[in-house]
Each structure stands twice: as structure tokens, then as C-alpha cells.
PDB file of C-alpha atoms in Angstrom:
ATOM      1  CA  LYS Y 226      -0.108  -0.052  -0.110  1.00  0.00           C
ATOM      2  CA  ALA Y 227       1.485   3.579  -1.138  1.00  0.00           C
ATOM      3  CA  GLY Y 228       1.896   5.865   1.985  1.00  0.00           C
ATOM      4  CA  VAL Y 229       1.093   9.098   2.286  1.00  0.00           C
ATOM      5  CA  THR Y 230       1.936  11.799  -0.379  1.00  0.00           C
ATOM      6  CA  GLN Y 231       2.826  15.327  -0.084  1.00  0.00           C
ATOM      7  CA  THR Y 232       3.523  17.950  -2.656  1.00  0.00           C
ATOM      8  CA  PRO Y 233       5.605  19.883  -3.108  1.00  0.00           C
ATOM      9  CA  ARG Y 234       8.604  18.680  -1.019  1.00  0.00           C
ATOM     10  CA  TYR Y 235      10.164  21.960  -1.164  1.00  0.00           C
ATOM     11  CA  LEU Y 236       9.066  25.515  -1.550  1.00  0.00           C
ATOM     12  CA  ILE Y 237      10.364  29.055  -0.966  1.00  0.00           C
ATOM     13  CA  LYS Y 238       8.442  32.252  -0.791  1.00  0.00           C
ATOM     14  CA  THR Y 239       8.292  35.531  -0.037  1.00  0.00           C
ATOM     15  CA  ARG Y 240       6.564  37.466   2.788  1.00  0.00           C
ATOM     16  CA  GLY Y 241       3.394  38.475   1.818  1.00  0.00           C
ATOM     17  CA  GLN Y 242       2.620  35.337  -0.530  1.00  0.00           C
ATOM     18  CA  GLN Y 243       0.481  32.627   0.006  1.00  0.00           C
ATOM     19  CA  VAL Y 244       0.904  28.912  -0.786  1.00  0.00           C
ATOM     20  CA  THR Y 245      -1.150  25.936  -1.270  1.00  0.00           C
ATOM     21  CA  LEU Y 246       0.356  22.548  -0.339  1.00  0.00           C
ATOM     22  CA  SER Y 247      -1.393  19.091  -1.302  1.00  0.00           C
ATOM     23  CA  CYS Y 248      -1.470  15.694   0.588  1.00  0.00           C
ATOM     24  CA  SER Y 249      -2.706  12.424  -0.642  1.00  0.00           C
ATOM     25  CA  PRO Y 250      -3.843  10.207   2.392  1.00  0.00           C
ATOM     26  CA  ILE Y 251      -3.262   6.322   2.231  1.00  0.00           C
ATOM     27  CA  SER Y 252      -5.787   4.400   0.342  1.00  0.00           C
ATOM     28  CA  GLY Y 253      -8.884   4.089   2.317  1.00  0.00           C
ATOM     29  CA  HIS Y 254      -7.741   6.250   5.172  1.00  0.00           C
ATOM     30  CA  ARG Y 255     -10.586   9.238   5.402  1.00  0.00           C
ATOM     31  CA  SER Y 256      -9.541  11.538   8.067  1.00  0.00           C
ATOM     32  CA  VAL Y 257      -6.374  13.718   7.358  1.00  0.00           C
ATOM     33  CA  SER Y 258      -4.636  15.910   9.480  1.00  0.00           C
ATOM     34  CA  TRP Y 259      -2.082  18.592   9.010  1.00  0.00           C
ATOM     35  CA  TYR Y 260       0.785  19.473  11.775  1.00  0.00           C
ATOM     36  CA  GLN Y 261       3.353  22.303  11.625  1.00  0.00           C
ATOM     37  CA  GLN Y 262       7.194  21.323  12.950  1.00  0.00           C
ATOM     38  CA  THR Y 263       9.807  23.984  13.769  1.00  0.00           C
ATOM     39  CA  PRO Y 264      12.571  23.659  15.637  1.00  0.00           C
ATOM     40  CA  GLY Y 265      11.452  25.791  18.511  1.00  0.00           C
ATOM     41  CA  GLN Y 266       7.810  24.668  18.931  1.00  0.00           C
ATOM     42  CA  GLY Y 267       8.187  21.429  17.907  1.00  0.00           C
ATOM     43  CA  LEU Y 268       4.916  19.204  16.052  1.00  0.00           C
ATOM     44  CA  GLN Y 269       1.845  21.592  16.535  1.00  0.00           C
ATOM     45  CA  PHE Y 270      -1.352  20.262  15.129  1.00  0.00           C
ATOM     46  CA  LEU Y 271      -3.078  22.415  12.826  1.00  0.00           C
ATOM     47  CA  PHE Y 272      -6.456  20.837  11.672  1.00  0.00           C
ATOM     48  CA  GLU Y 273      -8.267  17.259  10.767  1.00  0.00           C
ATOM     49  CA  TYR Y 274     -10.684  16.996   8.199  1.00  0.00           C
ATOM     50  CA  PHE Y 275     -13.132  13.881   7.787  1.00  0.00           C
ATOM     51  CA  SER Y 276     -15.683  13.636   5.247  1.00  0.00           C
ATOM     52  CA  GLU Y 277     -14.986  17.124   3.652  1.00  0.00           C
ATOM     53  CA  THR Y 278     -15.439  18.608   7.114  1.00  0.00           C
ATOM     54  CA  GLN Y 279     -12.986  20.375   9.495  1.00  0.00           C
ATOM     55  CA  ARG Y 280     -13.714  18.589  12.663  1.00  0.00           C
ATOM     56  CA  ASN Y 281     -10.694  19.340  15.043  1.00  0.00           C
ATOM     57  CA  LYS Y 282      -9.118  22.660  14.870  1.00  0.00           C
ATOM     58  CA  GLY Y 283      -5.673  23.923  16.260  1.00  0.00           C
ATOM     59  CA  ASN Y 284      -4.775  27.408  17.646  1.00  0.00           C
ATOM     60  CA  PHE Y 285      -3.372  28.869  14.530  1.00  0.00           C
ATOM     61  CA  PRO Y 286      -4.637  32.620  13.117  1.00  0.00           C
ATOM     62  CA  GLY Y 287      -7.227  32.262  10.445  1.00  0.00           C
ATOM     63  CA  ARG Y 288      -4.383  32.884   7.781  1.00  0.00           C
ATOM     64  CA  PHE Y 289      -4.010  29.011   7.877  1.00  0.00           C
ATOM     65  CA  SER Y 290      -6.702  27.298   6.586  1.00  0.00           C
ATOM     66  CA  GLY Y 291      -7.731  23.956   4.888  1.00  0.00           C
ATOM     67  CA  ARG Y 292      -9.772  22.040   2.958  1.00  0.00           C
ATOM     68  CA  GLN Y 293     -10.817  18.246   1.960  1.00  0.00           C
ATOM     69  CA  PHE Y 294     -11.618  16.977  -1.160  1.00  0.00           C
ATOM     70  CA  SER Y 295     -14.479  13.741  -1.806  1.00  0.00           C
ATOM     71  CA  ASN Y 296     -11.707  11.338  -2.636  1.00  0.00           C
ATOM     72  CA  SER Y 297     -10.064  12.527   0.816  1.00  0.00           C
ATOM     73  CA  ARG Y 298      -6.696  14.538  -0.757  1.00  0.00           C
ATOM     74  CA  SER Y 299      -6.559  17.452   1.293  1.00  0.00           C
ATOM     75  CA  GLU Y 300      -5.018  20.959   0.922  1.00  0.00           C
ATOM     76  CA  MET Y 301      -3.553  23.299   2.981  1.00  0.00           C
ATOM     77  CA  ASN Y 302      -3.177  27.132   2.496  1.00  0.00           C
ATOM     78  CA  VAL Y 303      -1.230  30.064   3.988  1.00  0.00           C
ATOM     79  CA  SER Y 304      -2.125  32.938   2.966  1.00  0.00           C
ATOM     80  CA  THR Y 305       0.100  36.390   4.060  1.00  0.00           C
ATOM     81  CA  LEU Y 306       3.016  34.279   4.855  1.00  0.00           C
ATOM     82  CA  GLU Y 307       5.131  35.875   7.770  1.00  0.00           C
ATOM     83  CA  LEU Y 308       8.825  34.782   8.186  1.00  0.00           C
ATOM     84  CA  GLY Y 309       7.321  32.535  11.186  1.00  0.00           C
ATOM     85  CA  ASP Y 310       5.791  30.033   8.756  1.00  0.00           C
ATOM     86  CA  SER Y 311       9.302  28.398   7.859  1.00  0.00           C
ATOM     87  CA  ALA Y 312       8.778  25.302   8.867  1.00  0.00           C
ATOM     88  CA  LEU Y 313       8.055  21.570   7.833  1.00  0.00           C
ATOM     89  CA  TYR Y 314       4.195  20.712   7.529  1.00  0.00           C
ATOM     90  CA  LEU Y 315       3.658  17.654   7.761  1.00  0.00           C
ATOM     91  CA  CYS Y 316       0.347  15.768   6.805  1.00  0.00           C
ATOM     92  CA  ALA Y 317      -1.062  12.393   8.422  1.00  0.00           C
ATOM     93  CA  SER Y 318      -3.841  10.031   7.291  1.00  0.00           C
ATOM     94  CA  SER Y 319      -6.055   7.235   9.750  1.00  0.00           C
ATOM     95  CA  SER Y 320      -8.460   4.649   9.236  1.00  0.00           C
ATOM     96  CA  LEU Y 321     -10.976   5.323  11.350  1.00  0.00           C
ATOM     97  CA  THR Y 322     -11.162   1.525  11.698  1.00  0.00           C
ATOM     98  CA  GLY Y 323      -7.888   1.119  12.869  1.00  0.00           C
ATOM     99  CA  GLY Y 324      -8.314   3.250  16.066  1.00  0.00           C
ATOM    100  CA  ASN Y 325      -6.708   6.488  15.663  1.00  0.00           C
ATOM    101  CA  GLU Y 326      -3.339   5.442  14.503  1.00  0.00           C
ATOM    102  CA  GLN Y 327      -1.823   8.334  12.157  1.00  0.00           C
ATOM    103  CA  PHE Y 328       0.684   7.418   9.672  1.00  0.00           C
ATOM    104  CA  PHE Y 329       2.848  10.753   8.390  1.00  0.00           C
ATOM    105  CA  GLY Y 330       3.933  12.228   5.017  1.00  0.00           C
ATOM    106  CA  PRO Y 331       7.644  13.229   4.298  1.00  0.00           C
ATOM    107  CA  GLY Y 332       6.169  16.663   4.629  1.00  0.00           C
ATOM    108  CA  THR Y 333       6.771  19.893   2.889  1.00  0.00           C
ATOM    109  CA  ARG Y 334       9.493  22.482   3.689  1.00  0.00           C
ATOM    110  CA  LEU Y 335       8.337  25.589   3.489  1.00  0.00           C
ATOM    111  CA  THR Y 336      11.160  28.491   3.657  1.00  0.00           C
ATOM    112  CA  VAL Y 337       9.497  32.084   3.639  1.00  0.00           C
ATOM    113  CA  LEU Y 338      12.233  34.766   2.831  1.00  0.00           C
TER     114      LEU Y 338
ATOM    115  CA  GLN D 191       3.458  23.893  32.342  1.00  0.00           C
ATOM    116  CA  LYS D 192       3.258  22.147  28.544  1.00  0.00           C
ATOM    117  CA  GLU D 193       0.987  18.892  28.515  1.00  0.00           C
ATOM    118  CA  VAL D 194       3.556  16.526  27.384  1.00  0.00           C
ATOM    119  CA  GLU D 195       7.631  16.933  28.716  1.00  0.00           C
ATOM    120  CA  GLN D 196      10.127  15.115  26.899  1.00  0.00           C
ATOM    121  CA  ASP D 197      13.950  15.412  27.649  1.00  0.00           C
ATOM    122  CA  PRO D 198      15.348  16.805  24.359  1.00  0.00           C
ATOM    123  CA  GLY D 199      18.772  14.801  24.746  1.00  0.00           C
ATOM    124  CA  PRO D 200      20.816  14.663  23.115  1.00  0.00           C
ATOM    125  CA  LEU D 201      21.319  10.909  24.139  1.00  0.00           C
ATOM    126  CA  SER D 202      24.375   9.175  23.033  1.00  0.00           C
ATOM    127  CA  VAL D 203      24.964   5.321  23.514  1.00  0.00           C
ATOM    128  CA  PRO D 204      27.018   2.820  22.453  1.00  0.00           C
ATOM    129  CA  GLU D 205      26.037  -0.110  20.006  1.00  0.00           C
ATOM    130  CA  GLY D 206      24.215  -2.775  21.696  1.00  0.00           C
ATOM    131  CA  ALA D 207      23.131  -0.845  24.799  1.00  0.00           C
ATOM    132  CA  ILE D 208      19.550  -0.861  25.970  1.00  0.00           C
ATOM    133  CA  VAL D 209      18.217   2.826  25.898  1.00  0.00           C
ATOM    134  CA  SER D 210      15.325   4.442  27.821  1.00  0.00           C
ATOM    135  CA  LEU D 211      12.949   7.093  26.571  1.00  0.00           C
ATOM    136  CA  ASN D 212      10.516   8.905  28.553  1.00  0.00           C
ATOM    137  CA  CYS D 213       7.414  11.207  28.571  1.00  0.00           C
ATOM    138  CA  THR D 214       5.267  12.645  31.248  1.00  0.00           C
ATOM    139  CA  TYR D 215       2.070  14.618  30.439  1.00  0.00           C
ATOM    140  CA  SER D 216      -0.346  16.568  32.542  1.00  0.00           C
ATOM    141  CA  ASN D 217      -3.732  15.892  31.010  1.00  0.00           C
ATOM    142  CA  SER D 218      -5.437  12.895  32.175  1.00  0.00           C
ATOM    143  CA  ALA D 219      -7.794  12.568  29.615  1.00  0.00           C
ATOM    144  CA  PHE D 220      -5.093  11.079  27.250  1.00  0.00           C
ATOM    145  CA  GLN D 221      -5.553   7.072  26.560  1.00  0.00           C
ATOM    146  CA  TYR D 222      -3.901   6.596  23.629  1.00  0.00           C
ATOM    147  CA  PHE D 223      -0.314   6.831  23.275  1.00  0.00           C
ATOM    148  CA  MET D 224       2.067   6.586  20.466  1.00  0.00           C
ATOM    149  CA  TRP D 225       5.967   6.668  20.027  1.00  0.00           C
ATOM    150  CA  TYR D 226       7.378   7.995  16.846  1.00  0.00           C
ATOM    151  CA  ARG D 227      10.836   7.827  14.869  1.00  0.00           C
ATOM    152  CA  GLN D 228      11.788  10.698  13.144  1.00  0.00           C
ATOM    153  CA  TYR D 229      15.096  10.734  10.672  1.00  0.00           C
ATOM    154  CA  SER D 230      16.657  13.941   9.678  1.00  0.00           C
ATOM    155  CA  ARG D 231      14.338  15.818   6.912  1.00  0.00           C
ATOM    156  CA  LYS D 232      12.200  12.905   6.914  1.00  0.00           C
ATOM    157  CA  GLY D 233       8.287  12.634   8.268  1.00  0.00           C
ATOM    158  CA  PRO D 234       8.045  10.786  11.703  1.00  0.00           C
ATOM    159  CA  GLU D 235       7.363   6.940  11.438  1.00  0.00           C
ATOM    160  CA  LEU D 236       4.841   5.200  13.654  1.00  0.00           C
ATOM    161  CA  LEU D 237       6.961   2.722  15.944  1.00  0.00           C
ATOM    162  CA  MET D 238       4.532   2.112  18.529  1.00  0.00           C
ATOM    163  CA  TYR D 239       0.900   2.149  19.441  1.00  0.00           C
ATOM    164  CA  THR D 240      -0.711   1.775  23.415  1.00  0.00           C
ATOM    165  CA  TYR D 241      -3.868   1.966  24.680  1.00  0.00           C
ATOM    166  CA  SER D 242      -4.512   2.569  28.359  1.00  0.00           C
ATOM    167  CA  SER D 243      -1.771   1.357  30.926  1.00  0.00           C
ATOM    168  CA  GLY D 244       0.293  -1.559  30.478  1.00  0.00           C
ATOM    169  CA  ASN D 245       3.414  -2.867  28.204  1.00  0.00           C
ATOM    170  CA  LYS D 246       3.326  -3.715  24.367  1.00  0.00           C
ATOM    171  CA  GLU D 247       6.196  -5.586  23.047  1.00  0.00           C
ATOM    172  CA  ASP D 248       7.468  -5.383  19.535  1.00  0.00           C
ATOM    173  CA  GLY D 249      10.751  -7.214  18.533  1.00  0.00           C
ATOM    174  CA  ARG D 250      13.253  -4.464  20.076  1.00  0.00           C
ATOM    175  CA  PHE D 251      10.965  -1.932  21.215  1.00  0.00           C
ATOM    176  CA  THR D 252       8.649  -2.617  24.325  1.00  0.00           C
ATOM    177  CA  ALA D 253       6.474   0.782  25.390  1.00  0.00           C
ATOM    178  CA  GLN D 254       5.028   1.403  28.888  1.00  0.00           C
ATOM    179  CA  VAL D 255       2.382   3.772  29.566  1.00  0.00           C
ATOM    180  CA  ASP D 256       1.797   3.741  33.309  1.00  0.00           C
ATOM    181  CA  LYS D 257      -1.399   6.377  33.473  1.00  0.00           C
ATOM    182  CA  SER D 258      -1.376   6.434  37.565  1.00  0.00           C
ATOM    183  CA  SER D 259       1.987   8.638  37.171  1.00  0.00           C
ATOM    184  CA  LYS D 260       1.328   9.987  33.785  1.00  0.00           C
ATOM    185  CA  TYR D 261       4.266   8.731  32.376  1.00  0.00           C
ATOM    186  CA  ILE D 262       5.046   6.768  29.121  1.00  0.00           C
ATOM    187  CA  SER D 263       8.411   4.795  28.386  1.00  0.00           C
ATOM    188  CA  LEU D 264       9.993   3.353  25.041  1.00  0.00           C
ATOM    189  CA  PHE D 265      13.229   1.102  25.723  1.00  0.00           C
ATOM    190  CA  ILE D 266      14.912  -0.223  23.086  1.00  0.00           C
ATOM    191  CA  ARG D 267      17.312  -3.266  23.458  1.00  0.00           C
ATOM    192  CA  ASP D 268      20.489  -3.989  21.710  1.00  0.00           C
ATOM    193  CA  SER D 269      20.103  -1.009  19.916  1.00  0.00           C
ATOM    194  CA  GLN D 270      21.963  -0.369  16.766  1.00  0.00           C
ATOM    195  CA  PRO D 271      23.567   2.827  14.733  1.00  0.00           C
ATOM    196  CA  SER D 272      20.303   2.755  12.586  1.00  0.00           C
ATOM    197  CA  ASP D 273      18.624   3.593  15.462  1.00  0.00           C
ATOM    198  CA  SER D 274      19.769   7.144  15.489  1.00  0.00           C
ATOM    199  CA  ALA D 275      16.889   9.467  14.755  1.00  0.00           C
ATOM    200  CA  THR D 276      14.656  11.822  16.889  1.00  0.00           C
ATOM    201  CA  TYR D 277      11.863   9.784  19.027  1.00  0.00           C
ATOM    202  CA  LEU D 278       9.032  11.590  19.662  1.00  0.00           C
ATOM    203  CA  CYS D 279       6.114  10.717  21.957  1.00  0.00           C
ATOM    204  CA  ALA D 280       2.378  11.432  21.053  1.00  0.00           C
ATOM    205  CA  MET D 281      -0.714  11.238  22.675  1.00  0.00           C
ATOM    206  CA  ASN D 282      -4.363  11.842  22.254  1.00  0.00           C
ATOM    207  CA  SER D 283      -7.797  11.375  24.325  1.00  0.00           C
ATOM    208  CA  GLY D 284      -9.722   9.394  21.522  1.00  0.00           C
ATOM    209  CA  GLY D 285     -13.000   9.355  20.270  1.00  0.00           C
ATOM    210  CA  SER D 286     -13.314  11.876  17.656  1.00  0.00           C
ATOM    211  CA  ASN D 287     -10.695  13.859  18.154  1.00  0.00           C
ATOM    212  CA  TYR D 288      -7.699  12.928  16.000  1.00  0.00           C
ATOM    213  CA  LYS D 289      -5.359  16.021  17.742  1.00  0.00           C
ATOM    214  CA  LEU D 290      -2.386  14.174  18.713  1.00  0.00           C
ATOM    215  CA  THR D 291      -0.022  16.386  21.608  1.00  0.00           C
ATOM    216  CA  PHE D 292       3.829  15.771  20.855  1.00  0.00           C
ATOM    217  CA  GLY D 293       6.793  15.992  23.219  1.00  0.00           C
ATOM    218  CA  LYS D 294       9.540  18.023  21.845  1.00  0.00           C
ATOM    219  CA  GLY D 295      11.736  14.990  20.873  1.00  0.00           C
ATOM    220  CA  THR D 296      14.406  13.151  22.041  1.00  0.00           C
ATOM    221  CA  LEU D 297      17.681  13.062  19.515  1.00  0.00           C
ATOM    222  CA  LEU D 298      19.608   9.321  19.914  1.00  0.00           C
ATOM    223  CA  THR D 299      22.831   8.574  18.532  1.00  0.00           C
ATOM    224  CA  VAL D 300      23.797   5.389  18.544  1.00  0.00           C
ATOM    225  CA  ASN D 301      27.490   4.750  18.133  1.00  0.00           C
ATOM    226  CA  PRO D 302      29.132   1.613  16.376  1.00  0.00           C
TER     227      PRO D 302
END
């Protein structure tokens, strides 16, 4: 079974721009979660989607948003980028029938200049 | 007080040593406990997944959960240089809450 895939793997943007990251979950997994990983704060939860609905949300500003499509693929968007948004953005998928074990993709490394 | 505390290390051991990694937590609602391994520039890889208190063994890895003390551990027996990575504990309360709360991670180096 293919794992979680994320595109692109690397991105460089400038302050004020917006960015869209994509995640394809493991086949059959319907829950997709997004996390931000930085050296200072570690891994922090952004939001979780199931059946195209956001079920859980972390403590991030409204500049961070996401959506999920009917095929369970998900995107997250960050608008008006700030230097502090530079991070590794990780997507994790979960099968609801297998408990809430979450399997992570390789991440998208975003650098904001 | 952070919800999950984890000693960041770094921890350096010789090959073959037994490694003990630990996390403490403050939220008594946590019921599911996970350990992830993350190699440099890679995504976290799920190593162990346990529910409530008790022990779980998988090969060279043993996970222990003591809910009364709010303390979880991961033991690695016969450590190998390929075990060199950052180890992250994670936990959540279950149900429809899929938010994982992570420790900061412990950087482990196993020296040949």
C-alpha cells in the first residue's frame, strides 16, 4: 500500500505571498490531519478533516486554512506569509476502523524569505 | 506547564546498549499513546501504539504506559546505529478527537 504523499516537497516563498500544499492519504483512509513542525515549537496540530468537514482545529491564526475533497485528498493554504511560517508541514492520515493511529507523509519544507 | 514533557537530550549510547526514552504528561484525558521515530529530513514513522496503561512489545522495542503516574516510556534493546534518530512521544484522548499532542522529541545517537 502506498504511503501518504505530499507535494511539493520544498517551497520557497516571500513574505506576503500565499501558498497551497497538497496531501494524498493512504488509500482507504478518510481522516487527514495537518501539523506544523519547527525547531522551537516542535510538532503542533493545525486541523483535521474527515468527509470534507473540519472536525478539529488547533490554535493557529485564520491565515491557515484547509479543505478536503471527496476522494479524501486534502490541501492546506497559508495566506499572507510571515517569516515565522517557515517550517516543515506534515500531513497524517488515519483509518477510522484502526483506532486513531496516524501515519505521516514526508512533509513539505516551506521557507519564507 | 506543557501538556507533554520530553527530555530533548541529546542522548548518545554505544551500539548494543539498552535505551530508555520517557515522557510525562499532565492531561488525564489522554488514553492513546504513541512513539514515532523521525530521521533527519523525513516525516515521523509510527513505531508503537498503545491504549491505556500497560506494556507492549514489538521486536527490540517495548512501550510502557503508567497512567497513574502520567508517565510513558520506550525501551530499545540491542540498539543499532540505524536507530539514531529523533524519537517523539505523542498522545490523544481518542473518540473523534484526532489531535495528537507531541513531546519535543529526544535526539538519540547510537555509536558503532
